[in-house]
Coordinates of C-alpha atoms in Angstrom, one line a residue:
M292 CA -5.4 44.0 -5.0
K293 CA -1.5 44.1 -4.8
Q294 CA -0.4 41.6 -2.1
Y295 CA 1.6 43.5 0.5
D296 CA 5.3 42.6 0.2
F297 CA 7.4 42.5 3.5
D298 CA 10.6 42.3 1.8
D299 CA 11.1 46.0 1.8
V300 CA 9.7 47.0 5.1
N301 CA 12.3 47.7 8.0
L302 CA 11.0 45.3 10.7
P303 CA 12.7 43.7 14.0
K304 CA 14.6 40.6 12.6
V305 CA 13.7 37.3 14.2
N306 CA 16.5 35.8 16.3
P307 CA 16.7 31.9 16.0
N308 CA 18.2 31.8 19.5
E309 CA 15.0 33.4 21.0
D310 CA 12.7 31.1 19.0
L311 CA 14.7 28.2 20.4
E312 CA 14.5 29.8 24.0
T313 CA 10.5 30.0 23.3
I314 CA 10.4 26.3 22.1
S315 CA 12.2 25.3 25.3
N316 CA 10.1 27.0 27.7
N317 CA 6.9 25.7 25.9
Y318 CA 8.1 22.3 26.1
F319 CA 9.6 22.6 29.6
R320 CA 6.4 23.8 31.5
P321 CA 4.3 20.8 30.6
L322 CA 6.8 18.6 32.7
F323 CA 5.5 20.1 35.7
T324 CA 2.1 19.1 36.9
V325 CA -0.3 22.1 38.0
D326 CA -1.4 20.3 41.0
K327 CA 2.0 20.1 42.7
F328 CA 4.1 22.9 41.0
E329 CA 3.5 26.6 40.3
I330 CA 6.2 27.8 37.7
R331 CA 7.3 31.5 37.9
S332 CA 9.3 33.0 35.3
E333 CA 12.1 35.5 35.9
T334 CA 11.9 38.2 33.5
A335 CA 12.9 41.5 35.5
R336 CA 16.8 41.9 35.1
D337 CA 17.3 38.3 35.8
K338 CA 21.0 37.2 36.0
G339 CA 21.0 33.6 35.8
I340 CA 17.8 32.0 36.8
D341 CA 14.9 31.4 34.4
F342 CA 12.2 29.8 36.6
H343 CA 11.5 29.8 40.3
I344 CA 9.3 26.7 40.8
E345 CA 7.0 26.5 44.1
L346 CA 5.7 23.6 45.5
K347 CA 2.0 23.0 46.2
K348 CA 1.0 20.6 48.9
E349 CA -2.3 18.8 49.3
Q350 CA -4.0 19.0 52.8
S351 CA -6.0 16.3 54.7
S352 CA -9.1 18.2 53.8
G353 CA -8.3 17.8 50.1
D354 CA -7.5 21.4 49.5
S355 CA -4.1 22.4 48.0
V356 CA -1.8 25.2 49.5
Y357 CA 1.1 27.2 48.3
T358 CA 3.9 26.1 50.4
N359 CA 6.6 29.0 49.5
F360 CA 9.2 25.9 49.1
R361 CA 10.8 26.8 46.0
F362 CA 13.6 25.7 43.7
A363 CA 15.4 27.5 40.9
V364 CA 16.0 26.4 37.2
Q365 CA 18.4 27.8 34.7
L366 CA 17.4 26.5 31.3
K367 CA 19.9 25.9 28.7
A368 CA 18.9 25.2 25.0
T369 CA 20.7 24.5 21.8
E370 CA 20.2 22.5 18.4
T371 CA 24.0 22.7 17.6
V372 CA 25.8 21.0 20.4
Q373 CA 27.2 17.4 19.2
A374 CA 26.8 14.8 22.0
N375 CA 30.1 13.4 23.6
T376 CA 31.2 9.6 22.9
D377 CA 29.2 8.6 26.0
G378 CA 26.1 10.2 24.9
S379 CA 26.3 13.1 27.0
F380 CA 26.1 17.0 26.2
S381 CA 28.7 19.6 27.3
I382 CA 28.0 23.3 28.0
Q383 CA 30.1 25.9 29.3
I384 CA 28.9 27.4 32.4
Y385 CA 30.3 30.7 34.0
S386 CA 31.7 30.5 37.6
S387 CA 29.8 33.8 38.4
N388 CA 26.5 31.9 37.2
I389 CA 27.2 29.0 39.3
N390 CA 27.9 31.3 42.6
Y391 CA 24.7 33.1 41.6
L392 CA 22.7 30.0 41.8
L393 CA 24.6 28.9 45.0
N394 CA 23.7 32.1 46.7
N395 CA 19.9 31.5 46.0
G396 CA 19.5 29.5 49.2
M397 CA 17.5 27.1 47.8
P398 CA 17.7 23.8 45.6
A399 CA 19.1 24.7 42.2
F400 CA 19.4 22.9 38.9
Y401 CA 20.5 23.4 35.4
V402 CA 18.2 22.1 32.6
F403 CA 19.4 21.5 29.1
Y404 CA 17.1 21.0 26.3
H405 CA 18.5 19.2 23.1
Q406 CA 16.2 20.3 20.2
P407 CA 17.0 17.6 17.8
T408 CA 15.8 14.9 20.2
L409 CA 13.2 16.9 22.1
S410 CA 14.9 15.9 25.2
F411 CA 15.5 17.6 28.7
Y412 CA 18.5 16.8 30.9
Y413 CA 19.4 18.1 34.1
E414 CA 22.1 18.4 36.9
N415 CA 21.9 19.5 40.4
V416 CA 23.9 22.6 41.0
N417 CA 25.4 21.3 44.3
S418 CA 26.6 18.0 42.8
F419 CA 28.2 19.9 39.9
V420 CA 30.0 22.2 42.4
A421 CA 31.0 18.9 44.4
E422 CA 32.9 17.6 41.4
L423 CA 34.5 20.9 40.9
Q424 CA 35.8 20.9 44.4
K425 CA 37.0 17.4 44.0
K426 CA 39.0 18.5 40.8
D427 CA 40.2 21.7 42.2
G428 CA 39.6 23.5 45.5
E429 CA 40.0 26.9 43.6
W430 CA 37.8 26.2 40.8
N431 CA 36.1 29.5 41.6
K432 CA 39.0 31.6 40.2
Q433 CA 38.4 30.2 36.8
E434 CA 35.9 31.9 34.3
K435 CA 34.0 28.8 33.4
H436 CA 33.7 25.4 33.3
S437 CA 32.5 22.3 31.4
L438 CA 29.2 20.7 32.5
R439 CA 28.3 17.4 31.1
F440 CA 24.5 16.8 31.0
S441 CA 23.8 13.1 30.9
K442 CA 20.8 12.5 33.1
L443 CA 17.3 12.8 31.4
L444 CA 14.5 14.8 33.3
D445 CA 11.6 12.5 33.7
A446 CA 8.6 12.2 36.0
T447 CA 10.8 10.1 38.5
V448 CA 13.3 12.7 38.8
I449 CA 10.5 15.7 39.0
A450 CA 9.2 13.7 41.9
D451 CA 12.7 13.4 43.6
I452 CA 13.2 17.1 42.9
Y453 CA 9.8 17.7 45.0
K454 CA 10.8 15.7 47.8
E455 CA 14.4 17.3 48.0
T456 CA 12.8 20.7 47.6
F457 CA 10.1 20.0 50.3
D458 CA 12.6 18.5 52.9
N459 CA 14.7 21.5 52.3
G460 CA 12.1 23.7 53.1
I461 CA 11.0 22.2 56.2
L462 CA 14.9 22.4 57.4
L463 CA 14.8 25.9 56.7
R464 CA 11.9 26.6 58.3
Q465 CA 12.9 24.8 61.4
L466 CA 16.1 26.8 61.3
N467 CA 14.4 30.1 60.5
Q468 CA 12.0 29.2 63.6
F469 CA 14.6 28.3 66.1
L470 CA 18.0 29.6 65.2
K471 CA 17.5 33.3 66.7
F472 CA 20.3 35.1 67.8
P473 CA 19.6 36.2 71.4
V474 CA 20.9 39.6 72.3
A475 CA 21.3 41.1 75.9
K476 CA 18.8 43.7 76.1
D477 CA 20.6 45.8 78.7
N478 CA 23.9 46.0 76.7
V479 CA 23.8 45.5 72.9
G480 CA 20.7 47.3 72.6
G481 CA 22.2 50.7 73.3
V482 CA 25.2 50.2 70.4
I483 CA 24.4 51.6 67.2
I484 CA 26.2 50.2 64.0
D485 CA 25.3 51.3 60.8
A486 CA 23.3 49.0 58.3
N487 CA 26.6 48.4 56.1
N488 CA 28.9 47.3 59.6
E489 CA 30.7 50.6 58.7
V490 CA 33.9 50.8 60.9
Y491 CA 34.2 54.1 62.6
S492 CA 37.7 53.4 64.2
V493 CA 40.1 50.7 65.2
A494 CA 39.7 51.9 68.8
E495 CA 36.0 51.8 68.6
N496 CA 35.8 48.2 67.0
I497 CA 38.4 47.0 69.8
A498 CA 36.1 48.7 72.5
Y499 CA 32.9 47.0 71.0
I500 CA 34.3 43.5 70.9
D501 CA 35.8 43.7 74.4
Q502 CA 32.5 44.9 75.8
F503 CA 29.7 43.1 73.8
G504 CA 31.8 40.0 72.5
P505 CA 30.2 37.4 74.9
D506 CA 26.7 38.4 73.8
L507 CA 27.6 38.2 70.2
V508 CA 29.4 34.8 70.9
N509 CA 26.3 33.5 72.7
G510 CA 24.3 34.9 69.7
H511 CA 26.6 32.9 67.3
Q512 CA 27.3 35.9 65.4
F513 CA 30.8 34.7 64.4
N514 CA 30.9 36.2 61.0
F515 CA 30.2 39.5 62.5
I516 CA 33.0 39.3 65.0
I517 CA 35.5 38.3 62.3
E518 CA 34.4 41.3 60.0
I519 CA 35.0 43.6 62.7
E520 CA 38.4 41.8 63.5
Q521 CA 39.7 42.0 59.9
R522 CA 38.8 45.9 59.9
S523 CA 40.5 46.4 63.2
H524 CA 44.0 46.9 61.8
P525 CA 46.8 48.2 62.4
R526 CA 46.5 47.7 66.1
A527 CA 48.7 47.6 69.0
E528 CA 48.0 45.9 72.3
V529 CA 44.5 44.8 72.8
P530 CA 42.4 43.8 75.9
P531 CA 42.8 39.9 76.3
R532 CA 39.1 39.6 75.9
F533 CA 39.3 40.9 72.4
N534 CA 41.7 38.2 71.5
L535 CA 39.7 35.5 73.0
I536 CA 36.3 36.7 71.4
C537 CA 37.8 36.7 68.1
G538 CA 39.8 33.4 68.8
I539 CA 36.5 31.6 69.4
A540 CA 34.8 33.2 66.3
Y541 CA 37.7 31.9 63.9
F542 CA 37.6 28.5 65.7
Q543 CA 33.8 28.2 65.1
R544 CA 34.4 29.1 61.4
G545 CA 37.1 26.5 61.0
N546 CA 40.0 28.9 60.8
M547 CA 42.0 27.1 62.9
Y548 CA 45.5 28.6 62.5
K549 CA 44.1 32.1 63.0
A550 CA 42.2 31.0 66.1
M551 CA 45.1 29.5 67.5
E552 CA 47.3 32.8 67.0
L553 CA 44.6 35.0 68.8
L554 CA 44.0 32.3 71.6
K555 CA 47.7 32.3 72.3
L556 CA 47.7 35.8 72.5
A557 CA 44.9 35.9 75.0
Q558 CA 46.1 33.0 77.0
Q559 CA 49.2 35.3 77.7
K560 CA 47.0 37.2 80.0
L561 CA 44.9 34.1 81.5
Q562 CA 44.9 35.3 84.9
S563 CA 43.0 38.4 83.8
F564 CA 39.8 36.1 83.4
E565 CA 37.5 34.8 85.8
P566 CA 37.7 30.9 86.3
E567 CA 34.9 29.8 84.1
V568 CA 36.3 31.8 81.3
Q569 CA 39.9 30.6 81.8
A570 CA 38.4 27.0 81.4
M571 CA 36.7 28.0 78.0
L572 CA 40.0 29.4 76.7
T573 CA 42.2 26.6 77.6
Y574 CA 39.8 24.2 76.2
T575 CA 39.2 25.8 73.0
L576 CA 42.8 26.3 72.5
L577 CA 43.4 22.5 73.2
N578 CA 40.6 21.5 70.9
T579 CA 42.5 23.8 68.3
K580 CA 45.7 22.1 68.7
F581 CA 44.2 18.7 68.6
L582 CA 42.1 19.3 65.5
L583 CA 45.3 20.6 63.8
G584 CA 47.5 17.5 64.9
I585 CA 49.9 19.5 67.0
M586 CA 48.5 17.5 70.0
S587 CA 47.6 13.7 70.4
K588 CA 44.4 12.4 71.5
Q589 CA 46.0 11.1 74.7
D590 CA 47.8 14.6 75.6
F591 CA 44.4 16.1 74.9
D592 CA 42.6 14.1 77.3
K593 CA 45.1 14.5 80.0
E594 CA 45.0 18.4 79.6
M595 CA 41.1 17.9 79.9
L596 CA 41.3 16.3 83.0
K597 CA 43.2 19.2 84.5
I598 CA 40.7 21.4 83.4
T599 CA 37.7 19.4 84.8
D600 CA 39.6 19.0 88.2
T601 CA 40.0 22.9 88.4
K602 CA 37.4 24.4 90.8
N603 CA 35.0 26.9 89.5
S604 CA 35.5 25.8 86.0
G605 CA 31.7 26.0 85.0
S606 CA 28.8 23.7 84.6
F607 CA 29.9 22.4 81.4
F608 CA 33.4 20.9 82.8
A609 CA 31.5 19.7 85.8
I610 CA 29.4 17.5 83.6
E611 CA 32.4 16.3 81.5
K612 CA 34.3 15.6 85.1
A613 CA 31.1 13.7 86.2
Y614 CA 31.0 11.5 83.0
N615 CA 34.5 11.0 82.9
E616 CA 34.4 9.6 86.4
L617 CA 31.8 7.1 85.4
S618 CA 33.6 6.1 82.3
S619 CA 36.8 5.3 84.4
H620 CA 35.5 2.0 85.7
K621 CA 36.9 2.8 89.3
V622 CA 33.5 2.0 90.8
K623 CA 31.0 -0.6 89.9
P624 CA 28.7 0.8 87.2
S625 CA 25.6 0.5 89.3
I626 CA 27.2 2.7 92.1
G627 CA 28.6 4.8 89.4
I628 CA 25.6 5.8 87.7
K629 CA 23.8 6.6 90.8
K630 CA 26.7 9.0 91.6
F631 CA 26.5 10.6 88.2
Y632 CA 22.8 11.1 88.6
K633 CA 23.3 12.8 91.8
T634 CA 26.2 15.2 90.4
I635 CA 23.8 16.3 87.7
R636 CA 21.0 16.9 89.8
D637 CA 23.2 19.2 91.9
I638 CA 24.6 21.0 88.9
I639 CA 21.4 21.6 87.5
K640 CA 20.1 22.7 90.9
K641 CA 22.7 25.6 90.9
D642 CA 21.5 27.0 87.7
Q643 CA 17.7 25.8 86.9
R644 CA 16.9 28.5 84.4
N645 CA 19.9 27.7 82.1
A646 CA 17.9 25.6 79.6
H647 CA 21.1 25.0 77.3
M648 CA 23.0 23.6 80.0
R649 CA 20.1 21.5 81.3
I650 CA 19.7 19.9 77.5
T651 CA 23.8 19.2 77.6
A652 CA 23.6 17.6 81.1
Y653 CA 20.6 15.6 80.0
A654 CA 22.2 14.4 76.8
K655 CA 25.2 13.2 78.6
I656 CA 23.0 11.1 80.8
L657 CA 21.5 9.8 77.6
D658 CA 25.0 8.8 76.3
A659 CA 26.1 7.0 79.4
E660 CA 22.9 5.2 79.7
A661 CA 22.9 3.8 76.1
I662 CA 26.7 2.5 76.7
L663 CA 25.3 0.7 80.0
L664 CA 22.2 -0.5 78.4
F665 CA 24.1 -2.2 75.4
H666 CA 26.8 -3.5 77.8
D667 CA 24.2 -5.3 80.0
L668 CA 22.4 -6.7 77.0
E669 CA 25.8 -8.3 75.7
I670 CA 26.7 -9.7 79.4
N671 CA 23.1 -11.2 79.9
F672 CA 23.2 -12.7 76.5
T673 CA 26.4 -14.8 77.2
Y674 CA 24.5 -16.7 79.6
I675 CA 22.1 -17.9 76.8
I676 CA 23.3 -17.5 73.4
R677 CA 24.9 -20.9 72.9
Y678 CA 21.9 -22.5 74.0
T679 CA 19.1 -20.8 73.3
K680 CA 16.8 -21.7 70.0
K681 CA 14.8 -18.3 70.4
P682 CA 17.2 -15.5 71.3
L683 CA 14.6 -12.8 70.4
E684 CA 11.9 -14.1 72.6
S685 CA 14.1 -14.5 75.7
K686 CA 13.5 -12.5 78.6
V687 CA 16.8 -10.5 78.0
Y688 CA 15.8 -9.4 74.7
L689 CA 12.2 -8.3 75.5
E690 CA 13.3 -6.5 78.5
F691 CA 15.6 -4.6 76.6
L692 CA 13.1 -3.8 74.0
K693 CA 11.2 -2.4 77.1
L694 CA 14.2 -0.4 78.5
G695 CA 14.7 0.9 75.0
K696 CA 11.4 2.2 74.6
A697 CA 11.5 4.0 77.9
Y698 CA 14.8 5.5 77.0
L699 CA 13.8 6.8 73.5
Q700 CA 10.7 8.3 75.1
R701 CA 12.9 10.5 77.1
M702 CA 15.1 11.2 74.2
D703 CA 12.1 12.7 72.5
L704 CA 11.1 14.5 75.2
L705 CA 14.5 16.3 75.5
T706 CA 14.4 16.9 71.8
D707 CA 11.2 18.6 72.1
F708 CA 12.4 20.8 74.7
A709 CA 15.6 21.6 72.9
L710 CA 13.4 22.7 70.2
K711 CA 11.2 25.0 72.3
N712 CA 14.3 26.6 73.5
G713 CA 16.0 27.2 70.1
Y714 CA 18.7 25.2 70.8
F715 CA 18.9 23.8 67.3
L716 CA 22.7 22.4 67.8
G717 CA 21.1 20.4 70.7
V718 CA 18.4 19.1 68.6
S719 CA 20.9 18.0 65.8
N720 CA 22.8 16.1 68.4
L721 CA 19.9 14.1 69.8
A722 CA 18.6 13.5 66.2
S723 CA 22.1 11.9 65.3
S724 CA 22.1 9.9 68.5
K725 CA 18.8 8.4 68.2
I726 CA 19.8 7.2 64.7
E727 CA 23.2 5.8 66.2
W728 CA 20.9 4.1 68.9
N729 CA 19.0 2.2 66.4
Y730 CA 21.8 1.4 64.4
K731 CA 23.4 -0.3 67.3
K732 CA 20.0 -1.9 68.4
I733 CA 19.6 -3.3 65.0
F734 CA 23.1 -5.0 64.6
H735 CA 23.1 -6.4 68.1
K736 CA 19.5 -7.9 67.5
H737 CA 20.8 -9.4 64.3
L738 CA 24.3 -10.7 65.3
L739 CA 22.9 -11.8 68.7
S740 CA 20.2 -14.0 66.9
H741 CA 22.6 -15.6 64.6
W742 CA 25.3 -17.1 66.7
N743 CA 26.6 -20.2 65.3
N744 CA 28.8 -22.5 67.6
R745 CA 31.9 -20.4 67.9
S746 CA 31.3 -17.5 65.5
F747 CA 28.4 -15.0 64.0
D748 CA 26.8 -16.2 61.0
L749 CA 27.9 -13.2 59.1
N750 CA 25.9 -14.4 55.9
A751 CA 22.6 -14.3 57.3
P752 CA 20.4 -11.8 55.5
L753 CA 19.1 -8.8 57.5
N754 CA 15.4 -8.2 58.3
Q755 CA 13.9 -6.3 55.3
N756 CA 12.2 -3.7 58.1
D757 CA 15.6 -3.1 59.7
I758 CA 17.3 -2.4 56.2
A759 CA 14.5 0.2 55.7
S760 CA 15.0 1.7 58.8
L761 CA 18.7 2.0 58.4
V762 CA 18.4 3.5 55.0
E763 CA 16.0 5.9 56.2
G764 CA 18.4 6.9 59.2
C765 CA 21.3 7.3 56.4
E766 CA 18.8 9.8 54.7
K767 CA 18.1 11.8 58.0
L768 CA 21.9 11.9 58.8
D769 CA 22.6 13.7 55.5
K770 CA 20.0 16.3 56.6
I771 CA 21.6 16.3 60.0
A772 CA 24.8 16.7 58.4
G773 CA 23.5 19.8 56.3
S774 CA 22.1 21.5 59.4
Y775 CA 25.6 21.2 61.0
E776 CA 27.2 22.7 57.9
M777 CA 24.9 25.6 58.0
L778 CA 25.7 25.9 61.8
E779 CA 29.4 25.6 60.9
H780 CA 29.9 22.9 63.3
R781 CA 31.9 20.8 61.0
E782 CA 33.5 18.4 64.1
N783 CA 29.9 17.3 64.6
M784 CA 29.4 16.9 61.0
V785 CA 32.4 14.6 60.8
S786 CA 30.9 12.6 63.7
C787 CA 27.5 12.6 61.8
L788 CA 28.9 11.3 58.7
N789 CA 30.9 8.8 60.6
T790 CA 27.7 6.9 61.8
K791 CA 26.5 7.1 58.2
Y792 CA 29.5 5.3 57.1
E793 CA 29.1 2.7 59.9
I794 CA 25.6 2.1 58.9
L795 CA 26.5 1.9 55.2
H796 CA 29.2 -0.7 55.9
F797 CA 27.2 -2.7 58.1
L798 CA 24.4 -2.9 55.2
G799 CA 27.1 -3.9 52.6
N800 CA 26.7 -0.8 50.5
I801 CA 30.2 -0.2 49.8
E802 CA 29.9 2.0 47.0
E803 CA 27.9 4.5 49.1
A804 CA 30.2 3.8 52.1
K805 CA 32.8 4.9 49.8
L806 CA 31.4 8.2 48.8
T807 CA 30.7 8.9 52.3
K808 CA 34.2 8.1 53.3
E809 CA 35.6 10.7 50.6
R810 CA 33.2 13.2 51.9
I811 CA 34.5 12.8 55.5
V812 CA 38.1 12.8 54.1
N813 CA 37.3 16.0 52.0
I814 CA 35.9 17.9 55.2
I815 CA 38.9 17.0 57.3
E816 CA 41.3 17.9 54.9
A817 CA 39.4 21.2 54.0
N818 CA 39.5 22.3 57.5
D819 CA 42.9 20.8 58.5
F820 CA 41.2 18.5 61.1
V821 CA 44.4 16.4 61.4
G822 CA 43.6 15.2 64.8
L823 CA 40.2 13.5 63.4
K824 CA 42.1 11.8 60.7
A825 CA 43.5 9.2 62.9
R826 CA 40.0 8.5 64.5
H827 CA 38.5 8.2 60.9
E828 CA 41.4 6.0 59.8
D829 CA 40.8 3.7 62.6
M830 CA 37.1 3.3 61.9
I831 CA 37.5 2.6 58.3
N832 CA 40.1 0.0 59.0
G833 CA 37.9 -2.4 61.0
R834 CA 36.9 -0.6 63.8
T835 CA 33.3 0.5 63.2
A836 CA 30.8 -0.5 66.1
H837 CA 29.6 -3.6 64.6
E838 CA 33.2 -4.9 63.7
R839 CA 34.3 -4.3 67.1
F840 CA 31.2 -6.0 68.6
I841 CA 31.9 -9.0 66.4
K842 CA 35.6 -9.4 67.2
D843 CA 35.4 -8.7 70.9
Y844 CA 32.3 -10.8 71.7
T845 CA 33.4 -13.7 69.7
L846 CA 36.4 -13.6 71.8
R847 CA 34.6 -13.4 74.9
L848 CA 32.2 -16.3 74.3
N849 CA 34.9 -18.6 72.9
G850 CA 37.1 -17.7 76.0
I851 CA 34.1 -19.0 78.0
Q852 CA 33.7 -22.0 76.1
D853 CA 37.3 -23.0 76.2
L854 CA 37.2 -22.4 79.9
I855 CA 34.2 -24.8 80.3
D856 CA 35.8 -27.4 78.1
K857 CA 39.0 -27.1 80.1
I858 CA 37.4 -27.8 83.5
G859 CA 35.3 -30.7 81.9
I860 CA 31.8 -29.5 82.1
E861 CA 29.7 -31.3 79.5
I862 CA 26.5 -29.8 77.8
P863 CA 24.3 -32.4 76.4
D864 CA 23.4 -32.0 72.8
D865 CA 19.6 -33.3 72.8
L866 CA 18.4 -30.6 75.5
S867 CA 15.0 -29.6 74.7
E868 CA 14.3 -26.4 72.8
D869 CA 12.7 -24.6 75.5
I870 CA 14.6 -25.5 78.5
Y871 CA 16.7 -22.4 78.7
E872 CA 13.8 -20.3 77.8
R873 CA 11.9 -21.7 80.8
N874 CA 14.9 -21.7 83.2
E875 CA 16.7 -18.5 81.9
K876 CA 18.5 -16.6 84.5
E877 CA 16.7 -13.0 85.8
P878 CA 18.7 -10.8 83.7
E879 CA 20.5 -8.0 85.3
W880 CA 20.6 -4.2 84.4
T881 CA 22.6 -1.6 85.7
V882 CA 19.9 1.0 84.6
S883 CA 16.5 0.0 85.5
D884 CA 15.1 3.2 87.1
F885 CA 16.0 5.9 84.7
F886 CA 16.9 9.6 85.7
E887 CA 13.7 11.6 85.5
F888 CA 14.1 14.5 83.1
K889 CA 12.3 17.6 84.4
F890 CA 11.7 20.7 82.2
P891 CA 10.3 23.4 84.7
Y892 CA 11.4 26.4 82.7
Q893 CA 10.1 27.3 79.5
P894 CA 11.0 30.5 77.3
E895 CA 8.5 33.5 77.1
S896 CA 6.5 33.3 74.0

């Protein structure tokens, strides 16, 4: 029987590139164990994603469930690319593909398969974009970019990707649950804007913003406001409320110059607004000028005092005024804090159903109490620190721990209330404050237990549990910074990253602190936050919280010792170890009976 010869048969040709794609896919899939991952190939008209990989999670019952938490993978394969001198491999990536992956809304990775060595390399898309941004802020205008693959994709990396994707999923779940845009039922519900946000006329747009702008601002719909403003040209004179609403929207989205332009136009008709709106307009314009470096911090504070002193300026400014009075040191702290408590009670009583205002007021109380508690800890320690052998077993420290526990319990209650009311910005602020409290508690504990004659022993090793706690705090701050970025509250983002820098500096993690510092500078420069630059430079030049404490407390203690020496009081060197513990002066605390947080109102389910 004659053997069938395929040489003369017209059949589809084998494409070597397709063979390599099949080989890379076949090797890629086994890297992800079926107990934790479900790999789904993208085959229908995909424009840049090869796989969506979903996480599986084992429950306490032993059953595994699908989470719908996913990450995206774009797989590149080649057998011809030569290694660079450092052993990495370079592949050209189109800007359109980078943007496509960024728009995916979930963690995304480029994976490179090198056929000759049967090796997989990877790069996080966000990390790649961060590097591009450092080199050129307008990278998006280039057609393509060189991506150097140098990191091997192994089991450890895959475990890290699982954790990152899971954490990202939890964050997005919280955002989806609590970041809902409230709309005034009696107002906006009757207005029809088509699905594509098409504009019918400039006049209609202006009238829409003038009438329903406050509801849109309350609903954080700043992008929508900006879209309408940009389509409302040409226009003659507009109602001052239109300029105010649009100015606030641009401010919230970081376009400070455009915000200032519109807010100045609104300010020309300042008297047309009710007192609370006047205060809000003036404050936003002042903040814009400060962030742009047009106004100094001293001048900003001076103008803020004028706003808070104005009658009927609103609850927010009444809270700020009460806090400023407490911080002015014009009265004894024990008297000032009681007055502050009373003022907050009166403010809340006037508007008991305003949950966001209640959260803001209670958070301000926590800020004030934290300052007083740490100040009292330092003062109380001045009586024992030069003599005690067991500082962490002293009455002072043990009572501080007890007060701190009660303080944090109230912070957790307030955080829970903020979550239930969908106030995610408040949740982020409180989470950041809790990590800052922990950082200050740890450096006080460490330093106060290592005083040596006339200085702190800065070489004493940190407690390992404290190190782990601070490192975990830094990881949480990264997630909080991410939520601020999603909310586009970049001022808060800078503050959050400042705390991370301070913690890293205290831990002696200089390299990571440097990266955090660069990240802060990039945000400041990208948003023209000139006013924040001085504050940042002050911090990185020896003014972190722990550095200020070391300097100020050393001066205070040595000043006391010098005075004792000058007046001739002698302290024997052979005192028994427990004499000061047994006869320790009763500690004094400005705050011992905390303000009771009440949460009478819960939103309808």
